[in-house]
PDB file of N, CA, C and O in Angstrom:
ATOM      1  N   THR A  12       0.767  -1.172   0.012  1.00 86.00           N
ATOM      2  CA  THR A  12      -0.062   0.018   0.058  1.00 86.00           C
ATOM      3  C   THR A  12       0.910   1.191  -0.077  1.00 86.00           C
ATOM      4  O   THR A  12       2.024   1.196   0.428  1.00 86.00           O
ATOM      5  N   PRO A  13       0.316   2.453  -0.430  1.00 89.00           N
ATOM      6  CA  PRO A  13       1.125   3.549  -0.423  1.00 89.00           C
ATOM      7  C   PRO A  13       1.501   4.072   1.151  1.00 89.00           C
ATOM      8  O   PRO A  13       2.673   4.541   1.192  1.00 89.00           O
ATOM      9  N   GLU A  14       0.754   3.658   1.969  1.00 92.00           N
ATOM     10  CA  GLU A  14       1.080   3.812   3.463  1.00 92.00           C
ATOM     11  C   GLU A  14       2.313   3.250   3.830  1.00 92.00           C
ATOM     12  O   GLU A  14       3.070   3.519   4.556  1.00 92.00           O
ATOM     13  N   GLY A  15       2.254   1.865   3.421  1.00 92.00           N
ATOM     14  CA  GLY A  15       3.272   1.078   3.925  1.00 92.00           C
ATOM     15  C   GLY A  15       4.599   1.309   3.178  1.00 92.00           C
ATOM     16  O   GLY A  15       5.642   1.343   3.931  1.00 92.00           O
ATOM     17  N   PHE A  16       4.488   1.824   1.901  1.00 93.00           N
ATOM     18  CA  PHE A  16       5.767   2.217   1.223  1.00 93.00           C
ATOM     19  C   PHE A  16       6.134   3.475   1.861  1.00 93.00           C
ATOM     20  O   PHE A  16       7.459   3.512   2.122  1.00 93.00           O
ATOM     21  N   GLN A  17       5.482   4.330   2.166  1.00 94.00           N
ATOM     22  CA  GLN A  17       5.802   5.576   2.769  1.00 94.00           C
ATOM     23  C   GLN A  17       6.529   5.366   4.175  1.00 94.00           C
ATOM     24  O   GLN A  17       7.633   5.871   4.521  1.00 94.00           O
ATOM     25  N   LYS A  18       6.029   4.420   4.926  1.00 96.00           N
ATOM     26  CA  LYS A  18       6.387   4.075   6.289  1.00 96.00           C
ATOM     27  C   LYS A  18       7.844   3.507   6.069  1.00 96.00           C
ATOM     28  O   LYS A  18       8.986   3.874   6.908  1.00 96.00           O
ATOM     29  N   LEU A  19       8.111   2.538   5.079  1.00 95.00           N
ATOM     30  CA  LEU A  19       9.465   2.142   4.915  1.00 95.00           C
ATOM     31  C   LEU A  19      10.482   3.149   4.422  1.00 95.00           C
ATOM     32  O   LEU A  19      11.562   3.022   4.905  1.00 95.00           O
ATOM     33  N   ALA A  20       9.878   4.012   3.625  1.00 96.00           N
ATOM     34  CA  ALA A  20      10.774   5.133   3.066  1.00 96.00           C
ATOM     35  C   ALA A  20      11.180   6.061   4.210  1.00 96.00           C
ATOM     36  O   ALA A  20      12.411   6.548   4.216  1.00 96.00           O
ATOM     37  N   ASP A  21      10.343   6.345   5.052  1.00 97.00           N
ATOM     38  CA  ASP A  21      10.519   7.063   6.124  1.00 97.00           C
ATOM     39  C   ASP A  21      11.735   6.552   7.087  1.00 97.00           C
ATOM     40  O   ASP A  21      12.454   7.092   7.583  1.00 97.00           O
ATOM     41  N   GLU A  22      11.413   5.164   7.260  1.00 97.00           N
ATOM     42  CA  GLU A  22      12.402   4.623   8.220  1.00 97.00           C
ATOM     43  C   GLU A  22      13.866   4.534   7.554  1.00 97.00           C
ATOM     44  O   GLU A  22      14.785   4.688   8.153  1.00 97.00           O
ATOM     45  N   LEU A  23      13.741   4.339   6.255  1.00 96.00           N
ATOM     46  CA  LEU A  23      15.060   4.268   5.419  1.00 96.00           C
ATOM     47  C   LEU A  23      15.744   5.757   5.704  1.00 96.00           C
ATOM     48  O   LEU A  23      17.012   5.633   5.949  1.00 96.00           O
ATOM     49  N   LYS A  24      15.014   6.834   5.475  1.00 97.00           N
ATOM     50  CA  LYS A  24      15.517   8.089   5.592  1.00 97.00           C
ATOM     51  C   LYS A  24      16.124   8.356   7.057  1.00 97.00           C
ATOM     52  O   LYS A  24      17.125   8.982   7.212  1.00 97.00           O
ATOM     53  N   TYR A  25      15.355   7.796   7.872  1.00 97.00           N
ATOM     54  CA  TYR A  25      15.957   8.168   9.436  1.00 97.00           C
ATOM     55  C   TYR A  25      17.266   7.372   9.547  1.00 97.00           C
ATOM     56  O   TYR A  25      18.178   7.780  10.249  1.00 97.00           O
ATOM     57  N   LEU A  26      17.193   5.990   9.207  1.00 97.00           N
ATOM     58  CA  LEU A  26      18.368   5.146   9.433  1.00 97.00           C
ATOM     59  C   LEU A  26      19.639   5.856   8.662  1.00 97.00           C
ATOM     60  O   LEU A  26      20.682   5.906   9.311  1.00 97.00           O
ATOM     61  N   LYS A  27      19.402   6.297   7.505  1.00 96.00           N
ATOM     62  CA  LYS A  27      20.611   6.808   6.676  1.00 96.00           C
ATOM     63  C   LYS A  27      21.046   8.363   7.143  1.00 96.00           C
ATOM     64  O   LYS A  27      22.238   8.491   7.281  1.00 96.00           O
ATOM     65  N   ASN A  28      20.077   9.068   7.578  1.00 96.00           N
ATOM     66  CA  ASN A  28      20.309  10.436   7.787  1.00 96.00           C
ATOM     67  C   ASN A  28      20.672  10.770   9.298  1.00 96.00           C
ATOM     68  O   ASN A  28      21.400  11.767   9.588  1.00 96.00           O
ATOM     69  N   GLU A  29      20.119   9.915  10.138  1.00 95.00           N
ATOM     70  CA  GLU A  29      20.265  10.245  11.624  1.00 95.00           C
ATOM     71  C   GLU A  29      20.986   9.013  12.265  1.00 95.00           C
ATOM     72  O   GLU A  29      21.931   9.252  13.025  1.00 95.00           O
ATOM     73  N   ARG A  30      20.476   7.904  12.158  1.00 96.00           N
ATOM     74  CA  ARG A  30      20.860   6.792  12.980  1.00 96.00           C
ATOM     75  C   ARG A  30      22.368   6.378  12.528  1.00 96.00           C
ATOM     76  O   ARG A  30      23.161   6.127  13.409  1.00 96.00           O
ATOM     77  N   ARG A  31      22.742   6.460  11.381  1.00 96.00           N
ATOM     78  CA  ARG A  31      24.131   6.133  10.834  1.00 96.00           C
ATOM     79  C   ARG A  31      25.155   7.058  11.549  1.00 96.00           C
ATOM     80  O   ARG A  31      26.065   6.656  11.820  1.00 96.00           O
ATOM     81  N   GLY A  32      24.763   8.387  11.683  1.00 95.00           N
ATOM     82  CA  GLY A  32      25.616   9.274  12.404  1.00 95.00           C
ATOM     83  C   GLY A  32      25.826   8.952  13.705  1.00 95.00           C
ATOM     84  O   GLY A  32      26.970   9.160  14.292  1.00 95.00           O
ATOM     85  N   GLU A  33      24.745   8.560  14.434  1.00 95.00           N
ATOM     86  CA  GLU A  33      24.959   8.170  15.745  1.00 95.00           C
ATOM     87  C   GLU A  33      25.759   6.999  16.024  1.00 95.00           C
ATOM     88  O   GLU A  33      26.558   7.126  16.971  1.00 95.00           O
ATOM     89  N   VAL A  34      25.583   6.133  15.128  1.00 95.00           N
ATOM     90  CA  VAL A  34      26.499   4.798  15.407  1.00 95.00           C
ATOM     91  C   VAL A  34      27.996   5.307  15.036  1.00 95.00           C
ATOM     92  O   VAL A  34      28.770   4.694  15.683  1.00 95.00           O
ATOM     93  N   ALA A  35      28.147   6.044  14.086  1.00 95.00           N
ATOM     94  CA  ALA A  35      29.529   6.433  13.612  1.00 95.00           C
ATOM     95  C   ALA A  35      30.130   7.279  14.925  1.00 95.00           C
ATOM     96  O   ALA A  35      31.405   6.904  15.187  1.00 95.00           O
ATOM     97  N   GLN A  36      29.327   7.871  15.588  1.00 94.00           N
ATOM     98  CA  GLN A  36      29.728   8.719  16.702  1.00 94.00           C
ATOM     99  C   GLN A  36      30.222   7.795  17.803  1.00 94.00           C
ATOM    100  O   GLN A  36      31.179   7.982  18.537  1.00 94.00           O
ATOM    101  N   SER A  37      29.337   6.745  17.945  1.00 92.00           N
ATOM    102  CA  SER A  37      29.575   5.812  19.101  1.00 92.00           C
ATOM    103  C   SER A  37      30.875   5.048  18.807  1.00 92.00           C
ATOM    104  O   SER A  37      31.795   4.797  19.728  1.00 92.00           O
ATOM    105  N   ILE A  38      31.091   4.674  17.535  1.00 90.00           N
ATOM    106  CA  ILE A  38      32.402   3.971  17.153  1.00 90.00           C
ATOM    107  C   ILE A  38      33.495   4.868  17.564  1.00 90.00           C
ATOM    108  O   ILE A  38      34.606   4.547  18.006  1.00 90.00           O
ATOM    109  N   HIS A  39      33.360   6.192  17.162  1.00 91.00           N
ATOM    110  CA  HIS A  39      34.577   7.212  17.293  1.00 91.00           C
ATOM    111  C   HIS A  39      34.820   7.124  18.827  1.00 91.00           C
ATOM    112  O   HIS A  39      35.935   7.132  19.279  1.00 91.00           O
ATOM    113  N   ASP A  40      33.700   7.352  19.530  1.00 89.00           N
ATOM    114  CA  ASP A  40      33.990   7.635  20.993  1.00 89.00           C
ATOM    115  C   ASP A  40      34.625   6.467  21.643  1.00 89.00           C
ATOM    116  O   ASP A  40      35.478   6.382  22.363  1.00 89.00           O
ATOM    117  N   ALA A  41      34.277   5.154  21.175  1.00 86.00           N
ATOM    118  CA  ALA A  41      34.657   3.855  21.756  1.00 86.00           C
ATOM    119  C   ALA A  41      36.183   3.873  21.390  1.00 86.00           C
ATOM    120  O   ALA A  41      37.102   3.401  22.084  1.00 86.00           O
ATOM    121  N   LYS A  42      36.557   4.208  20.146  1.00 86.00           N
ATOM    122  CA  LYS A  42      38.155   4.287  19.724  1.00 86.00           C
ATOM    123  C   LYS A  42      38.957   5.252  20.534  1.00 86.00           C
ATOM    124  O   LYS A  42      39.983   4.940  20.866  1.00 86.00           O
ATOM    125  N   MET A  43      38.275   6.270  21.108  1.00 85.00           N
ATOM    126  CA  MET A  43      38.960   7.156  21.863  1.00 85.00           C
ATOM    127  C   MET A  43      39.302   6.607  23.281  1.00 85.00           C
ATOM    128  O   MET A  43      40.183   7.009  23.966  1.00 85.00           O
ATOM    129  N   ASP A  44      38.448   5.504  23.646  1.00 77.00           N
ATOM    130  CA  ASP A  44      38.746   4.879  24.905  1.00 77.00           C
ATOM    131  C   ASP A  44      40.089   3.974  25.030  1.00 77.00           C
ATOM    132  O   ASP A  44      40.344   3.600  25.984  1.00 77.00           O
ATOM    133  N   GLY A  45      40.690   3.996  23.819  1.00 76.00           N
ATOM    134  CA  GLY A  45      41.986   3.288  23.860  1.00 76.00           C
ATOM    135  C   GLY A  45      41.908   1.886  22.964  1.00 76.00           C
ATOM    136  O   GLY A  45      41.341   1.958  21.924  1.00 76.00           O
ATOM    137  N   ASP A  46      42.687   0.807  23.333  1.00 73.00           N
ATOM    138  CA  ASP A  46      42.864  -0.323  22.614  1.00 73.00           C
ATOM    139  C   ASP A  46      41.528  -1.042  22.274  1.00 73.00           C
ATOM    140  O   ASP A  46      40.707  -1.398  23.180  1.00 73.00           O
ATOM    141  N   VAL A  47      41.244  -1.058  21.052  1.00 71.00           N
ATOM    142  CA  VAL A  47      40.033  -1.455  20.389  1.00 71.00           C
ATOM    143  C   VAL A  47      39.914  -3.055  20.651  1.00 71.00           C
ATOM    144  O   VAL A  47      38.860  -3.595  20.621  1.00 71.00           O
ATOM    145  N   SER A  48      41.080  -3.690  20.774  1.00 74.00           N
ATOM    146  CA  SER A  48      41.033  -5.196  20.831  1.00 74.00           C
ATOM    147  C   SER A  48      40.386  -5.693  22.053  1.00 74.00           C
ATOM    148  O   SER A  48      39.844  -6.768  22.216  1.00 74.00           O
ATOM    149  N   GLU A  49      40.251  -4.905  23.084  1.00 77.00           N
ATOM    150  CA  GLU A  49      39.654  -5.363  24.439  1.00 77.00           C
ATOM    151  C   GLU A  49      38.724  -4.187  24.892  1.00 77.00           C
ATOM    152  O   GLU A  49      38.409  -4.056  25.962  1.00 77.00           O
ATOM    153  N   ASN A  50      37.948  -3.656  23.946  1.00 79.00           N
ATOM    154  CA  ASN A  50      37.090  -2.559  24.090  1.00 79.00           C
ATOM    155  C   ASN A  50      35.557  -3.028  23.840  1.00 79.00           C
ATOM    156  O   ASN A  50      35.226  -3.207  22.683  1.00 79.00           O
ATOM    157  N   ALA A  51      34.872  -3.374  24.855  1.00 85.00           N
ATOM    158  CA  ALA A  51      33.553  -3.987  24.754  1.00 85.00           C
ATOM    159  C   ALA A  51      32.576  -2.896  23.970  1.00 85.00           C
ATOM    160  O   ALA A  51      31.767  -3.188  23.216  1.00 85.00           O
ATOM    161  N   GLY A  52      32.789  -1.572  24.223  1.00 85.00           N
ATOM    162  CA  GLY A  52      31.908  -0.463  23.733  1.00 85.00           C
ATOM    163  C   GLY A  52      32.248  -0.463  22.268  1.00 85.00           C
ATOM    164  O   GLY A  52      31.310  -0.267  21.387  1.00 85.00           O
ATOM    165  N   TYR A  53      33.475  -0.643  21.980  1.00 88.00           N
ATOM    166  CA  TYR A  53      33.898  -0.636  20.463  1.00 88.00           C
ATOM    167  C   TYR A  53      33.163  -1.882  19.654  1.00 88.00           C
ATOM    168  O   TYR A  53      32.541  -1.587  18.549  1.00 88.00           O
ATOM    169  N   GLU A  54      33.120  -2.897  20.428  1.00 90.00           N
ATOM    170  CA  GLU A  54      32.653  -4.133  19.727  1.00 90.00           C
ATOM    171  C   GLU A  54      31.071  -3.988  19.643  1.00 90.00           C
ATOM    172  O   GLU A  54      30.492  -4.406  18.587  1.00 90.00           O
ATOM    173  N   GLU A  55      30.501  -3.453  20.663  1.00 91.00           N
ATOM    174  CA  GLU A  55      28.944  -3.140  20.607  1.00 91.00           C
ATOM    175  C   GLU A  55      28.623  -2.217  19.485  1.00 91.00           C
ATOM    176  O   GLU A  55      27.568  -2.523  18.718  1.00 91.00           O
ATOM    177  N   ALA A  56      29.509  -1.118  19.379  1.00 91.00           N
ATOM    178  CA  ALA A  56      29.169  -0.062  18.339  1.00 91.00           C
ATOM    179  C   ALA A  56      29.410  -0.722  16.846  1.00 91.00           C
ATOM    180  O   ALA A  56      28.463  -0.429  16.009  1.00 91.00           O
ATOM    181  N   LYS A  57      30.261  -1.588  16.680  1.00 93.00           N
ATOM    182  CA  LYS A  57      30.645  -2.337  15.444  1.00 93.00           C
ATOM    183  C   LYS A  57      29.293  -3.204  15.083  1.00 93.00           C
ATOM    184  O   LYS A  57      28.934  -3.363  13.999  1.00 93.00           O
ATOM    185  N   ARG A  58      28.926  -3.868  16.234  1.00 95.00           N
ATOM    186  CA  ARG A  58      27.779  -4.791  16.095  1.00 95.00           C
ATOM    187  C   ARG A  58      26.447  -4.084  15.581  1.00 95.00           C
ATOM    188  O   ARG A  58      25.707  -4.344  14.748  1.00 95.00           O
ATOM    189  N   GLN A  59      26.274  -2.899  16.223  1.00 95.00           N
ATOM    190  CA  GLN A  59      25.244  -2.010  16.050  1.00 95.00           C
ATOM    191  C   GLN A  59      25.326  -1.404  14.493  1.00 95.00           C
ATOM    192  O   GLN A  59      24.189  -1.607  13.778  1.00 95.00           O
ATOM    193  N   GLN A  60      26.497  -1.116  14.087  1.00 96.00           N
ATOM    194  CA  GLN A  60      26.686  -0.740  12.726  1.00 96.00           C
ATOM    195  C   GLN A  60      26.274  -1.821  11.720  1.00 96.00           C
ATOM    196  O   GLN A  60      25.679  -1.559  10.800  1.00 96.00           O
ATOM    197  N   ALA A  61      26.618  -3.037  11.935  1.00 97.00           N
ATOM    198  CA  ALA A  61      26.457  -4.172  11.054  1.00 97.00           C
ATOM    199  C   ALA A  61      24.805  -4.345  10.986  1.00 97.00           C
ATOM    200  O   ALA A  61      24.381  -4.618   9.812  1.00 97.00           O
ATOM    201  N   ILE A  62      24.216  -4.291  12.152  1.00 97.00           N
ATOM    202  CA  ILE A  62      22.748  -4.421  12.092  1.00 97.00           C
ATOM    203  C   ILE A  62      22.057  -3.323  11.247  1.00 97.00           C
ATOM    204  O   ILE A  62      21.187  -3.545  10.453  1.00 97.00           O
ATOM    205  N   LEU A  63      22.531  -2.189  11.507  1.00 97.00           N
ATOM    206  CA  LEU A  63      21.935  -0.939  10.715  1.00 97.00           C
ATOM    207  C   LEU A  63      22.191  -1.078   9.318  1.00 97.00           C
ATOM    208  O   LEU A  63      21.276  -0.907   8.535  1.00 97.00           O
ATOM    209  N   GLU A  64      23.369  -1.362   8.925  1.00 97.00           N
ATOM    210  CA  GLU A  64      23.705  -1.478   7.460  1.00 97.00           C
ATOM    211  C   GLU A  64      22.961  -2.537   6.840  1.00 97.00           C
ATOM    212  O   GLU A  64      22.336  -2.588   5.708  1.00 97.00           O
ATOM    213  N   GLY A  65      22.663  -3.775   7.486  1.00 97.00           N
ATOM    214  CA  GLY A  65      21.893  -4.747   7.000  1.00 97.00           C
ATOM    215  C   GLY A  65      20.398  -4.372   6.924  1.00 97.00           C
ATOM    216  O   GLY A  65      19.772  -4.786   5.851  1.00 97.00           O
ATOM    217  N   ARG A  66      19.906  -3.618   7.851  1.00 97.00           N
ATOM    218  CA  ARG A  66      18.453  -3.080   7.795  1.00 97.00           C
ATOM    219  C   ARG A  66      18.390  -2.108   6.446  1.00 97.00           C
ATOM    220  O   ARG A  66      17.365  -2.134   5.807  1.00 97.00           O
ATOM    221  N   ILE A  67      19.328  -1.205   6.416  1.00 97.00           N
ATOM    222  CA  ILE A  67      19.320  -0.361   5.355  1.00 97.00           C
ATOM    223  C   ILE A  67      19.290  -0.939   3.939  1.00 97.00           C
ATOM    224  O   ILE A  67      18.553  -0.801   3.039  1.00 97.00           O
ATOM    225  N   MET A  68      20.184  -1.997   3.820  1.00 97.00           N
ATOM    226  CA  MET A  68      20.220  -2.801   2.673  1.00 97.00           C
ATOM    227  C   MET A  68      18.748  -3.412   2.215  1.00 97.00           C
ATOM    228  O   MET A  68      18.340  -3.545   1.290  1.00 97.00           O
ATOM    229  N   THR A  69      18.245  -4.180   3.460  1.00 97.00           N
ATOM    230  CA  THR A  69      17.048  -4.687   3.404  1.00 97.00           C
ATOM    231  C   THR A  69      15.794  -3.733   2.803  1.00 97.00           C
ATOM    232  O   THR A  69      15.248  -4.025   2.024  1.00 97.00           O
ATOM    233  N   LEU A  70      15.791  -2.591   3.459  1.00 97.00           N
ATOM    234  CA  LEU A  70      14.864  -1.606   2.965  1.00 97.00           C
ATOM    235  C   LEU A  70      15.159  -1.198   1.674  1.00 97.00           C
ATOM    236  O   LEU A  70      14.164  -0.792   0.906  1.00 97.00           O
ATOM    237  N   GLU A  71      16.198  -0.800   1.179  1.00 97.00           N
ATOM    238  CA  GLU A  71      16.621  -0.378  -0.106  1.00 97.00           C
ATOM    239  C   GLU A  71      15.967  -1.501  -1.051  1.00 97.00           C
ATOM    240  O   GLU A  71      15.597  -1.141  -2.161  1.00 97.00           O
ATOM    241  N   GLY A  72      16.271  -2.695  -0.778  1.00 96.00           N
ATOM    242  CA  GLY A  72      15.860  -3.896  -1.770  1.00 96.00           C
ATOM    243  C   GLY A  72      14.351  -3.918  -1.870  1.00 96.00           C
ATOM    244  O   GLY A  72      13.742  -3.941  -2.830  1.00 96.00           O
ATOM    245  N   MET A  73      13.678  -3.813  -0.540  1.00 95.00           N
ATOM    246  CA  MET A  73      12.165  -3.770  -0.593  1.00 95.00           C
ATOM    247  C   MET A  73      11.549  -2.478  -1.341  1.00 95.00           C
ATOM    248  O   MET A  73      10.709  -2.838  -2.185  1.00 95.00           O
ATOM    249  N   LEU A  74      12.185  -1.522  -1.127  1.00 95.00           N
ATOM    250  CA  LEU A  74      11.521  -0.305  -1.926  1.00 95.00           C
ATOM    251  C   LEU A  74      11.902  -0.329  -3.273  1.00 95.00           C
ATOM    252  O   LEU A  74      10.994   0.159  -4.130  1.00 95.00           O
ATOM    253  N   LYS A  75      12.967  -0.863  -3.660  1.00 94.00           N
ATOM    254  CA  LYS A  75      13.383  -0.983  -5.018  1.00 94.00           C
ATOM    255  C   LYS A  75      12.476  -1.980  -5.977  1.00 94.00           C
ATOM    256  O   LYS A  75      11.923  -1.697  -7.043  1.00 94.00           O
ATOM    257  N   ASN A  76      12.043  -2.866  -5.239  1.00 92.00           N
ATOM    258  CA  ASN A  76      11.352  -3.985  -5.917  1.00 92.00           C
ATOM    259  C   ASN A  76       9.834  -3.653  -5.405  1.00 92.00           C
ATOM    260  O   ASN A  76       8.928  -4.591  -6.077  1.00 92.00           O
ATOM    261  N   ALA A  77       9.191  -2.764  -4.758  1.00 88.00           N
ATOM    262  CA  ALA A  77       8.034  -2.735  -4.430  1.00 88.00           C
ATOM    263  C   ALA A  77       7.008  -2.216  -5.701  1.00 88.00           C
ATOM    264  O   ALA A  77       7.392  -1.428  -6.530  1.00 88.00           O
ATOM    265  N   VAL A  78       5.802  -2.786  -5.508  1.00 85.00           N
ATOM    266  CA  VAL A  78       4.886  -2.416  -6.683  1.00 85.00           C
ATOM    267  C   VAL A  78       3.529  -1.907  -6.037  1.00 85.00           C
ATOM    268  O   VAL A  78       3.041  -2.801  -5.090  1.00 85.00           O
ATOM    269  N   LEU A  79       3.370  -0.671  -6.052  1.00 81.00           N
ATOM    270  CA  LEU A  79       2.220  -0.149  -5.385  1.00 81.00           C
ATOM    271  C   LEU A  79       0.827  -0.542  -6.068  1.00 81.00           C
ATOM    272  O   LEU A  79       0.712  -0.467  -7.256  1.00 81.00           O
ATOM    273  N   ILE A  80      -0.024  -0.925  -5.289  1.00 78.00           N
ATOM    274  CA  ILE A  80      -1.342  -1.356  -5.955  1.00 78.00           C
ATOM    275  C   ILE A  80      -2.480  -0.593  -5.278  1.00 78.00           C
ATOM    276  O   ILE A  80      -2.390   0.120  -4.263  1.00 78.00           O
TER     277      ILE A  80
END
């Protein structure tokens, strides 16, 4: 539906324009804490980044292939 399409488009816009920057800042802050090999904050931030990028790719694929009825 057009409403469903718009909801997905809005989520994608939020993830790309806002959430991505927040995650990048978390990674940067964690790097500033020192050795990343033993830094749980860094590992968590990288995990969040992977989840975020996966969701962005999923949404982009869904929107690209969507057919409005």
